[in-house]
Short mmCIF file of C-alpha atoms and ligand atoms in Angstrom, two decimals:
data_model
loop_
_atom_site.label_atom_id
_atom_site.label_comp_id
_atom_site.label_asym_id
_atom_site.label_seq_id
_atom_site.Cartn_x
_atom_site.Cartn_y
_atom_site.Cartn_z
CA UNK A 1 87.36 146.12 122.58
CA UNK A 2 87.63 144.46 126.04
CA UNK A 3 84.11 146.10 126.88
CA UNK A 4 81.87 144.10 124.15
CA UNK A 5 82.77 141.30 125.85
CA UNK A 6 80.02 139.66 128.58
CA UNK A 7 81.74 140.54 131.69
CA UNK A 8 82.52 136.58 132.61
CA UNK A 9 84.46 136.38 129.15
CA UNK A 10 86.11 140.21 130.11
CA UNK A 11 87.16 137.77 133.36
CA UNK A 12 88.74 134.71 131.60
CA UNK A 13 90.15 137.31 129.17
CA UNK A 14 91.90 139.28 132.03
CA UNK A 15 92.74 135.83 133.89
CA UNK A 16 94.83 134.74 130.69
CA UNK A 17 96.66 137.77 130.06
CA UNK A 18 98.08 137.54 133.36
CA UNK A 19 98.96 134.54 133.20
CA UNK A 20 100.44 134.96 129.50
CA UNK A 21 102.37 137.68 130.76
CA UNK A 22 103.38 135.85 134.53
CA UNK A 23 103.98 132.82 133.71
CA UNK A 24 104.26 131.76 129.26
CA UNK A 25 106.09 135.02 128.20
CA UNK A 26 109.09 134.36 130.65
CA UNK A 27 109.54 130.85 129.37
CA UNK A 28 108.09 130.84 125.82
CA UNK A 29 111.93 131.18 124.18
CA UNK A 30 113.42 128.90 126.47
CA UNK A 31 111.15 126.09 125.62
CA UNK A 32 110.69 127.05 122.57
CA UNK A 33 115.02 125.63 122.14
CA UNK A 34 114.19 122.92 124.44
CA UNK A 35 110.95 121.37 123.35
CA UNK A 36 110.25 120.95 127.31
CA UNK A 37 106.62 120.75 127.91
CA UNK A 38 104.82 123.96 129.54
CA UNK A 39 104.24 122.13 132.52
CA UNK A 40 104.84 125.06 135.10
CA UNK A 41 101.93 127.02 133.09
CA UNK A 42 99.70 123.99 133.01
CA UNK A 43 99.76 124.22 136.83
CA UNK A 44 99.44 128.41 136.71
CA UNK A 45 96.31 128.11 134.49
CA UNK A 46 94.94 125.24 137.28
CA UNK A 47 95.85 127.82 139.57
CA UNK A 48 93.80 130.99 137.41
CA UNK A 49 90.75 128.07 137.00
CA UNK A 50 91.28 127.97 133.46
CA UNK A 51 91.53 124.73 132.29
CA UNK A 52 88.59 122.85 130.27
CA UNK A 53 86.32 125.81 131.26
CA UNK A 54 84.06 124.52 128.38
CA UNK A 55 83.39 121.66 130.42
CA UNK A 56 79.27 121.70 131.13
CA UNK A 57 79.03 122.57 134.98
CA UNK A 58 77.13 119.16 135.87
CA UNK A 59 80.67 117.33 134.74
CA UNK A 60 82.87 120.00 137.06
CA UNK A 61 83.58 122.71 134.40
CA UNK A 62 82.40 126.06 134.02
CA UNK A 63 80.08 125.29 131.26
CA UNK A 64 81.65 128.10 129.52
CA UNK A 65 81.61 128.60 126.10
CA UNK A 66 83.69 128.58 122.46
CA UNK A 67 84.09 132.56 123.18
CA UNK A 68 85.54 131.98 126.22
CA UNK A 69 87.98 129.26 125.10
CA UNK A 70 88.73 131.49 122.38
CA UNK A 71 90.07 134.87 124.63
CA UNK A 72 92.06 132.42 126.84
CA UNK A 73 93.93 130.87 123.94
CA UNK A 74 94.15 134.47 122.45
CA UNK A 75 96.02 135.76 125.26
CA UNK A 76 98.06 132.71 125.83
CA UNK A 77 99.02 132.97 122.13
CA UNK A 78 100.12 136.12 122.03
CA UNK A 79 103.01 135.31 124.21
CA UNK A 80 103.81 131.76 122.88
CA UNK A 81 101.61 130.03 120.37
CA UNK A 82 103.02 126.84 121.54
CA UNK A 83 101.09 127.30 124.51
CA UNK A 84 98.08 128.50 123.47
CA UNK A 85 97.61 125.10 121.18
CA UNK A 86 98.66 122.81 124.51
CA UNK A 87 95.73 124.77 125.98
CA UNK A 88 93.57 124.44 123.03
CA UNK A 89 93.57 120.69 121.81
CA UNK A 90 92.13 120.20 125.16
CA UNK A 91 89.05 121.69 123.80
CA UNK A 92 89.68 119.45 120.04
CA UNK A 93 89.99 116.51 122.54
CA UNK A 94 87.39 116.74 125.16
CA UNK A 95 84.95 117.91 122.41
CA UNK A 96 83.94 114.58 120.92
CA UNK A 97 82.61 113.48 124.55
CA UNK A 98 81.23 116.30 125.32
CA UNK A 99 79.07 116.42 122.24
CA UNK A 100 78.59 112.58 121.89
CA UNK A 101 79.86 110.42 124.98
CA UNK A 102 77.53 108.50 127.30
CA UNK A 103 76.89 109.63 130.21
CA UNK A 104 78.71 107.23 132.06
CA UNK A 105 82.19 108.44 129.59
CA UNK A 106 80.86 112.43 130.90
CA UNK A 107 80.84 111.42 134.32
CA UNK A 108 84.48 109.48 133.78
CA UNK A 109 86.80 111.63 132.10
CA UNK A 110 85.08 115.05 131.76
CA UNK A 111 86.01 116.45 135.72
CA UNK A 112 89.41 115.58 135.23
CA UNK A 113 89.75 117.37 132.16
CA UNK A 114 88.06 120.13 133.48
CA UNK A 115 90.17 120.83 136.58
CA UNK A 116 93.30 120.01 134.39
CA UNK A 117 94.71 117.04 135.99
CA UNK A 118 93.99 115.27 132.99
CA UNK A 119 94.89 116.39 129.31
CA UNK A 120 93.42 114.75 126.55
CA UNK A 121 94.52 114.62 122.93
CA UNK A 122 92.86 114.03 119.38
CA UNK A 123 93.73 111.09 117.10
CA UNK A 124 92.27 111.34 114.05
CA UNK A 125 94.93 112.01 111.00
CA UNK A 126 96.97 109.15 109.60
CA UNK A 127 99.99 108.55 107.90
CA UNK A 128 98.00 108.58 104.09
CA UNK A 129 94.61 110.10 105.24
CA UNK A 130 94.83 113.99 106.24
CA UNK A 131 92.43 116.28 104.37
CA UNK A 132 90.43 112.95 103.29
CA UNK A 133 89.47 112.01 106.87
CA UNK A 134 87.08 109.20 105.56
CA UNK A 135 89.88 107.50 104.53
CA UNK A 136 91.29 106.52 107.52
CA UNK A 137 92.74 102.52 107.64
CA UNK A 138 93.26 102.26 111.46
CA UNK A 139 90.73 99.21 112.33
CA UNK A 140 88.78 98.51 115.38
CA UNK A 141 86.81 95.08 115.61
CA UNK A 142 84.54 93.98 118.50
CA UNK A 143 85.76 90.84 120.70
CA UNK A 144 83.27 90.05 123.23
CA UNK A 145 83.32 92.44 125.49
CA UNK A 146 86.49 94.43 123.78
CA UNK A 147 87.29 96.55 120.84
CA UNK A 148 90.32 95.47 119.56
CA UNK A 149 92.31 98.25 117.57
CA UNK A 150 95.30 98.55 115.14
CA UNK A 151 96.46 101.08 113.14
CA UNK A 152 98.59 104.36 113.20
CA UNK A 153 97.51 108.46 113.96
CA UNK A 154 99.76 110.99 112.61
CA UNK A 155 100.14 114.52 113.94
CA UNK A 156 98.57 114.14 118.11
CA UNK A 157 99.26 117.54 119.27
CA UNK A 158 99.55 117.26 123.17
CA UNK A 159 100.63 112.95 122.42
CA UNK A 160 102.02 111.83 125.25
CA UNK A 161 101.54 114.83 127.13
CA UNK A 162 98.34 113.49 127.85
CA UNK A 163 96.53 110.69 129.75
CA UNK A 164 93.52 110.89 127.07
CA UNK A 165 93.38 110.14 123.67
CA UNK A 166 90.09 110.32 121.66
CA UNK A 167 90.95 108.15 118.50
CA UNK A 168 88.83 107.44 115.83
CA UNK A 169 89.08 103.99 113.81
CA UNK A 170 86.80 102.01 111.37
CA UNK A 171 84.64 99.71 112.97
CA UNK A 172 83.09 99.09 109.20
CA UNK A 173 85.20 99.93 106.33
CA UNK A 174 82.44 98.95 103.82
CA UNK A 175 80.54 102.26 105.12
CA UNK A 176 83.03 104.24 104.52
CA UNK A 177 82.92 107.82 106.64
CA UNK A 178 79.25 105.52 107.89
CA UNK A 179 81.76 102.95 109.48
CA UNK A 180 84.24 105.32 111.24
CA UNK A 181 83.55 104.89 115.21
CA UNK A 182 85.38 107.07 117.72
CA UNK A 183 86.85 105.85 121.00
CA UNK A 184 88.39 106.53 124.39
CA UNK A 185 91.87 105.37 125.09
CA UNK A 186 93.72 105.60 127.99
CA UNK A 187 97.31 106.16 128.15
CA UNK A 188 99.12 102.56 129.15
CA UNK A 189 96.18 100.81 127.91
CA UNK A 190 97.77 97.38 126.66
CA UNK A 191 98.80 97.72 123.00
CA UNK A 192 98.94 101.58 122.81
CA UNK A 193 102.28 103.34 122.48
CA UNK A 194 103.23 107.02 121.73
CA UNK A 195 105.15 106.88 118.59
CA UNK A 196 107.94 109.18 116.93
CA UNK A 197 107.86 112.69 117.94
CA UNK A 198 108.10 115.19 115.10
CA UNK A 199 110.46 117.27 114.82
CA UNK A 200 108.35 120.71 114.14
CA UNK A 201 109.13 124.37 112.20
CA UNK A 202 107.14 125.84 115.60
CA UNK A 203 104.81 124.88 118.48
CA UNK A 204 108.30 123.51 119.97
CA UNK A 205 107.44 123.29 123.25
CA UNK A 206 104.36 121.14 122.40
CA UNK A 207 104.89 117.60 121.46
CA UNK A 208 103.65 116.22 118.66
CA UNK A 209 103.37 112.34 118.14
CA UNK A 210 102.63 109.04 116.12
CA UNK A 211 100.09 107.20 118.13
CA UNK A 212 100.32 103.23 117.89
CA UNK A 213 97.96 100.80 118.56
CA UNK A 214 99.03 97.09 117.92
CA UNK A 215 95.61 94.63 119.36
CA UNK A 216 94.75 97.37 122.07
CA UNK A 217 92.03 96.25 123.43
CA UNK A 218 89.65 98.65 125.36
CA UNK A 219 86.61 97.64 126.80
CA UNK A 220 83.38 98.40 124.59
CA UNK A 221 82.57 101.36 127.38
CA UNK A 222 85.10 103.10 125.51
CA UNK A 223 83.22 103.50 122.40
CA UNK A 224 82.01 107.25 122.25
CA UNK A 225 78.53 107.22 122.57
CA UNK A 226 78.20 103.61 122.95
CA UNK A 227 77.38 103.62 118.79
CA UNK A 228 79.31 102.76 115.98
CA UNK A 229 79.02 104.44 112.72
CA UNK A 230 78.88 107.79 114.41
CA UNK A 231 82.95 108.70 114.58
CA UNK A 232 82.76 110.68 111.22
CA UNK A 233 80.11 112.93 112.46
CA UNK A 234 81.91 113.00 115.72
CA UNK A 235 85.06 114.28 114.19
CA UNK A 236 83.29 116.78 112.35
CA UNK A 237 80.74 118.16 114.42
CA UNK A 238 84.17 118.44 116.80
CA UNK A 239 86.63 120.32 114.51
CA UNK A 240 83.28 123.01 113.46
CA UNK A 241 84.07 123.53 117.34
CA UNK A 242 87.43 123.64 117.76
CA UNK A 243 88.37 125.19 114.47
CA UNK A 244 87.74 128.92 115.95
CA UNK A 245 90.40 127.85 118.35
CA UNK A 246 92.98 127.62 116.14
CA UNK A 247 91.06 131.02 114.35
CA UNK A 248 92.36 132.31 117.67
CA UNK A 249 95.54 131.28 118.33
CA UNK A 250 96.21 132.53 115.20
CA UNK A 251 94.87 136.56 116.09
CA UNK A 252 96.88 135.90 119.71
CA UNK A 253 99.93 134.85 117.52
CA UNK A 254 99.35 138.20 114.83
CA UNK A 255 98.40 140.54 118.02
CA UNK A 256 101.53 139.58 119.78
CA UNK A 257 103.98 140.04 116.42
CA UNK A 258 102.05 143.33 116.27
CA UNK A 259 103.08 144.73 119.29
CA UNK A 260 106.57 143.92 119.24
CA UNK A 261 106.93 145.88 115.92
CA UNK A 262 105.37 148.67 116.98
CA UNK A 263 107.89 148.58 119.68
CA UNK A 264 110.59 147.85 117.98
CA UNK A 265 110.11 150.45 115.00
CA UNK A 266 109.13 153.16 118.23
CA UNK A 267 112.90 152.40 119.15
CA UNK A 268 114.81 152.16 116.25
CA UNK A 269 116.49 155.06 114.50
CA UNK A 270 117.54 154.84 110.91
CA UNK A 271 118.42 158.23 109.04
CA UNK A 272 117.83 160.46 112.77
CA UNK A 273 114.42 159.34 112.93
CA UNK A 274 112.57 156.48 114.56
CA UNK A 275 111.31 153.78 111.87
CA UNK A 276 108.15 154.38 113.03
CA UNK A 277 107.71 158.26 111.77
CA UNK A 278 108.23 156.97 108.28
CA UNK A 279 104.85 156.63 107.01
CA UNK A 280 105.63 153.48 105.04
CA UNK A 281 105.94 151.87 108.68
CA UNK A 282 102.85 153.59 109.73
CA UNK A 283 100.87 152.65 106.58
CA UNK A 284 102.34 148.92 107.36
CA UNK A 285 101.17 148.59 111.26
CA UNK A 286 98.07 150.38 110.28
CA UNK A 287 97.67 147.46 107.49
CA UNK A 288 98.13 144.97 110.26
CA UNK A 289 96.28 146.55 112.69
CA UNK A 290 93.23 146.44 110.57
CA UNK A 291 93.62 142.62 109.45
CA UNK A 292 94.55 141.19 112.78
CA UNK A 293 91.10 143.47 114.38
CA UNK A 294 88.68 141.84 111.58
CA UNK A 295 89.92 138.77 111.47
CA UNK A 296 89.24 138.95 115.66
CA UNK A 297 85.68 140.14 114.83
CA UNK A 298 84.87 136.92 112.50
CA UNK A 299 86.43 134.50 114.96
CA UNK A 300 84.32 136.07 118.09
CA UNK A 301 81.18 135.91 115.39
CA UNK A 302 81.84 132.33 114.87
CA UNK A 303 81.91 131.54 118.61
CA UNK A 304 79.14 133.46 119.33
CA UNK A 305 77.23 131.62 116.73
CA UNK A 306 78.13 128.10 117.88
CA UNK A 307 77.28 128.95 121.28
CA UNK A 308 74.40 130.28 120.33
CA UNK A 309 73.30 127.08 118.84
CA UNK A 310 72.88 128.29 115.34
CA UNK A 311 73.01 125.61 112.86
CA UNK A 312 75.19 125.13 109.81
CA UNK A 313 78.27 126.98 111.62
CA UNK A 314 80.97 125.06 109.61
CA UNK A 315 80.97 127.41 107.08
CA UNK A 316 81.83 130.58 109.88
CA UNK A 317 83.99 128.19 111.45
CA UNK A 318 86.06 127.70 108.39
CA UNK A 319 85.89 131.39 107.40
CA UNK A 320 87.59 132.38 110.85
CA UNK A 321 90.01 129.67 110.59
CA UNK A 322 90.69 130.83 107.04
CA UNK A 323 91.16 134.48 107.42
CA UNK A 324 92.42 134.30 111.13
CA UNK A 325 95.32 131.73 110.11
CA UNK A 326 96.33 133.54 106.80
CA UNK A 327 96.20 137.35 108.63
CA UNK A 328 98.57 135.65 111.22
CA UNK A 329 100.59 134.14 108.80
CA UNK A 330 100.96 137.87 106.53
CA UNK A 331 101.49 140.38 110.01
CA UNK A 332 104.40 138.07 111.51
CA UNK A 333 105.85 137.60 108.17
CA UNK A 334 105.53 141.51 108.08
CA UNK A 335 106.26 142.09 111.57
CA UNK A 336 110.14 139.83 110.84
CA UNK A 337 110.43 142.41 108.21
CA UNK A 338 110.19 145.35 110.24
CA UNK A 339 113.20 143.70 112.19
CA UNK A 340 115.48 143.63 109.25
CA UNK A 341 118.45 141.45 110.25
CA UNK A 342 117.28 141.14 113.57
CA UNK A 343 114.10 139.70 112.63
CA UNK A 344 116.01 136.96 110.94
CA UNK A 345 117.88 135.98 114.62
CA UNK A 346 116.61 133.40 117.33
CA UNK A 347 117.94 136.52 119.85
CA UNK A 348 114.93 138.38 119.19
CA UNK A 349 111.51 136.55 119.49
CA UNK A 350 110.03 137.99 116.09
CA UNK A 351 110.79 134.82 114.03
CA UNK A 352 108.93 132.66 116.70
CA UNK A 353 105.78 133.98 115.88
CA UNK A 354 106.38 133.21 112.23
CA UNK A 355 107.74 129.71 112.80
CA UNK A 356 104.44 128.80 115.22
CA UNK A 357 101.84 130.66 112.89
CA UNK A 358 102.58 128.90 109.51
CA UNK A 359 101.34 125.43 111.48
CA UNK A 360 97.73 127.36 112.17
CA UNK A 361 97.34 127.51 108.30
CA UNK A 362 97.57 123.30 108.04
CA UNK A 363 95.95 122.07 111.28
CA UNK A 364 92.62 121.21 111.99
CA UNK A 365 92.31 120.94 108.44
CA UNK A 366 93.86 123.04 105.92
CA UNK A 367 92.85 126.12 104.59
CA UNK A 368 92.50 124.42 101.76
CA UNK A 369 90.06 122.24 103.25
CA UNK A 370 88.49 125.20 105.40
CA UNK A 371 87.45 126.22 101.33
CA UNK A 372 86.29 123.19 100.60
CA UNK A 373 84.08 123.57 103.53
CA UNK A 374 82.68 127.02 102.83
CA UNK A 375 82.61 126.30 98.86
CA UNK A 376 80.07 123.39 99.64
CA UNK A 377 78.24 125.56 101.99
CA UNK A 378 77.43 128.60 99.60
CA UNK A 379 76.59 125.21 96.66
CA UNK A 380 73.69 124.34 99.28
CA UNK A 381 73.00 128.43 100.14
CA UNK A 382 72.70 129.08 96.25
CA UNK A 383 69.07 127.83 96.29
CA UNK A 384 68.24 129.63 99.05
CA UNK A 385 68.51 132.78 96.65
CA UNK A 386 67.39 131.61 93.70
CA UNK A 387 63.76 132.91 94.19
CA UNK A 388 64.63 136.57 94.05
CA UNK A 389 68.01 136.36 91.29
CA UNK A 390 67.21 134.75 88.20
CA UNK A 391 69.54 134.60 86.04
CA UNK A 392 68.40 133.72 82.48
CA UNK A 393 70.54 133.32 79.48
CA UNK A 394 68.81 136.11 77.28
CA UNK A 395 70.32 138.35 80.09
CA UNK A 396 74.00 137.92 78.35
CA UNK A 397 74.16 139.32 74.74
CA UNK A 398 74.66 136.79 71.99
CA UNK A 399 78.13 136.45 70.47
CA UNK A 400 78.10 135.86 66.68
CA UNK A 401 77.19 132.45 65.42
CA UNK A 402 75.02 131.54 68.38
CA UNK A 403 71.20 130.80 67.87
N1 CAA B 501 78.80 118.10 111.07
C1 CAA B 501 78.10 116.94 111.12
N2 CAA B 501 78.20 115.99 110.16
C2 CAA B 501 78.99 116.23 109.11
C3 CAA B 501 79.74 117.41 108.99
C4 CAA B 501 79.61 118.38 110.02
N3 CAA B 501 80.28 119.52 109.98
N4 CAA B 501 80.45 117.38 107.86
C5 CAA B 501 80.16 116.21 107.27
N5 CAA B 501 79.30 115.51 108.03
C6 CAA B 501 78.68 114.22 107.74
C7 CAA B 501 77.91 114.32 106.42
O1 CAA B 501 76.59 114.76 106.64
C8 CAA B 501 77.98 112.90 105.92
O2 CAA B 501 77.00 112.13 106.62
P1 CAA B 501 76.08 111.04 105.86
O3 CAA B 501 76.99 110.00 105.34
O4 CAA B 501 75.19 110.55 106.92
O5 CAA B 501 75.39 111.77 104.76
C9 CAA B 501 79.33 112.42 106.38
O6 CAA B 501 79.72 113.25 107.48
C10 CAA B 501 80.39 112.50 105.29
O7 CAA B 501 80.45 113.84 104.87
P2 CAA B 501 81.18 114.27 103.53
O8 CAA B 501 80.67 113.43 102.39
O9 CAA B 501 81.06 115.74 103.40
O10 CAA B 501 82.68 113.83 103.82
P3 CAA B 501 83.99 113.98 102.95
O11 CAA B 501 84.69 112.67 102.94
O12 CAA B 501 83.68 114.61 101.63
O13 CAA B 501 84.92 114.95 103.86
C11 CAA B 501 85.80 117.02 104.68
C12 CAA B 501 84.58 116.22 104.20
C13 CAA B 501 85.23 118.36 105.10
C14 CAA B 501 86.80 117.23 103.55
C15 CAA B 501 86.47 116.30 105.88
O14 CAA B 501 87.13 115.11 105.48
C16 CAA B 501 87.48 117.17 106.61
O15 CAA B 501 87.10 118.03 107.41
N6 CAA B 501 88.79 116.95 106.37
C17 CAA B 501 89.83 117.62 107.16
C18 CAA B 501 90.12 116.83 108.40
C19 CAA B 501 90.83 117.62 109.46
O16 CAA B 501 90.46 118.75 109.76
N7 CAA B 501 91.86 117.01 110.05
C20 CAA B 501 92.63 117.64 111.09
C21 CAA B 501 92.68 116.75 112.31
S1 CAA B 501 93.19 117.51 113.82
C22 CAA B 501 94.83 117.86 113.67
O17 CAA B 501 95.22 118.52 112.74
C23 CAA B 501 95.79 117.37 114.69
C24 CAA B 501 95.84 118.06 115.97
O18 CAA B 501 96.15 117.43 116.97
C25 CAA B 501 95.61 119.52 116.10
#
């Protein structure tokens, strides 16, 4: 379906295969026992010009958009999802400055992110506040010309990794999600450390961290937007961005399963035939062919609409993230099965796929959360219809006893 793409996305499409296939597939198995950081396809997709292409041109990107992003993580992902999520929380990351920094925090940290010498990570989860984001207890409190902040992040993809961190903290907890304030912190600012790296189902290769901050001061230019009161919308307006990332990371990670069970059942024989002339394996692929092709559909509709600059896109971000994450989550399960046994090993790279899609289903909010999302969305749409479907009670016949 290469050829509905705009001819610049075809590009970045094409650019990120080959470097999925040069550069991630030969090392995603590797890493993925070692937990070593991609580094060597950091510096290939520097090489390709595809880091932080979503960067506006003015700040040294290629003002490209959430489609873009999108293909380039697909094609990364469907060699090593690992990968494609060091790629994409670059994107989660960079968003929140891009959409509400100064212009003097553009002009800072925006070229470096987009020619990928610096990566940048997002800090907004805690220990006891996940899926309720406004709960968050990390503190930040003004002194003179510092913010001073404590408190803990759970779950920085990229921590540590990166020189960047955007972390969000209450400046006001009497506001609630009001008083949440986002900021810029550097790696080795005083006070910050990267804390315990988890030790994660997939993703190996990427780290994820605790991030500690214990009276870090930062200098009040760090504050995103130069505003407080403005992280919660921030953070939101951010993840309606970056959740079609994940949407397609998770169609890179299903695509990829795909095609190495059609390969594998192509070569197997079981009763003199190949597994693949048995319907039942035909009716299966065709299954997954179908999911993993719509679910691409609503996550390229959901980029298309955000850079498009429709409004209310959370609810077709958190329908791509939804259906994306759980189709990747059903084909590799499916695609292990076709295996048998083998699908079970660490010699074959089936189970990978599994391991790194089940994380797609819980980050960036879960799809639990994504429902949330898109139930409060239709609650505000059901006006909208009212006009034309009225639905009045003398509609429904009357059960016995009821006047
Ligand atoms: N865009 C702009 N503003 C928004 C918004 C949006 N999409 N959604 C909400 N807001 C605004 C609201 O308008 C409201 O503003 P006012 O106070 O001015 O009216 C304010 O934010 C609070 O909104 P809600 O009352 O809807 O907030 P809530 O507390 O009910 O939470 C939620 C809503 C959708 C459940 C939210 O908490 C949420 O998305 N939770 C999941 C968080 C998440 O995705 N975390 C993952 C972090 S990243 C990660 O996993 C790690 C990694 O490194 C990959």
């Amino acid at each position: 379906m290469k050829e509905l793409l705009a001819s610049q996305t075809a590009e970045y499409q094409a650019r990120a295969r080959e470097v999925a296939e040069k550069y991630v597939r030969p090392v995603a198995a590797e890493l993925d026992r070692t937990g070593e950081y991609p580094w060597s396809v950091i510096k290939a997709l520097r090489e390709y010009d595809l880091m932080g292409i979503w960067i506006p041109k003015e700040y040294g990107g290629k003002g490209a958009g959430v489609l873009d992003m999108c293909v380039v993580v697909e094609q990364l992902s469907r060699a090593c999802g690992g990968m494609g999520v060091a790629y994409a929380v670059n994107a989660l990351g960079s968003f929140p400055i891009v959409l509400g920094g100064t212009e003097e925090q553009k002009r800072k940290y925006l070229p470096g992110i987009a020619s990928g010498e610096q990566l940048i990570a997002f800090g907004l989860s805690e220990k006891w506040s996940g899926s309720d984001a406004g709960s968050m207890i990390a503190r930040a409190s003004r002194d003179g010309d510092d913010y001073v902040i404590n408190g803990e992040k759970k779950w920085n993809t990229n921590g540590g990794a990166a020189s960047i961190y955007t972390v969000y903290a209450s400046t006001d907890p009497s506001r609630g999600t009001r008083g949440a304030s986002a900021f810029i912190v550097e790696k080795g600012a005083p006070g910050f450390e990267i804390g315990k790296r988890e030790d994660t189902m997939g993703i190996r290769c990427v780290p994820v961290h605790e991030l500690i901050f214990r009276d870090c001061h930062v200098p009040v230019s760090q504050l995103v937007g130069g505003k407080e009161g403005i992280g919660f919308a921030n953070a939101m307006m951010t993840l309606d961005r970056a959740r079609p990332g994940v949407a397609s990371q998770a169609v890179g990670l299903a695509q990829g399963a795909f095609e190495w069970a059609l390969r594998y059942t192509s070569e197997r024989h079981q009763f003199g035939q190949t597994v693949l002339s048995f319907q039942a394996s035909q009716f299966a692929l065709a299954d997954m062919a179908i999911q993993i092709e719509a679910a691409r559909q609503l996550v390229y509709t959901a980029a298309r609409a955000i850079d498009a600059g429709m409004s209310g896109v959370s609810k077709l971000a958190a329908m791509s993230k939804v259906f994306a994450t759980d189709t990747a989550m059903r084909v590799t399960t499916d695609a292990v099965q076709m295996f048998g046994g083998y699908g079970y090993c660490r010699d074959y790279p089936i189970e990978k796929y599994m391991r790194d899609a089940k994380i797609t289903q819980i980050y960036e909010g879960t799809n639990q959360i994504q429902r949330v999302v898109i139930g409060r969305a239709l609650t505000r749409e059901c006006d909208q219809i009212a006009g034309h479907l009225s639905v009045k009670v003398e509609h429904f016949p009357k059960t016995e006893g009821q006047t």
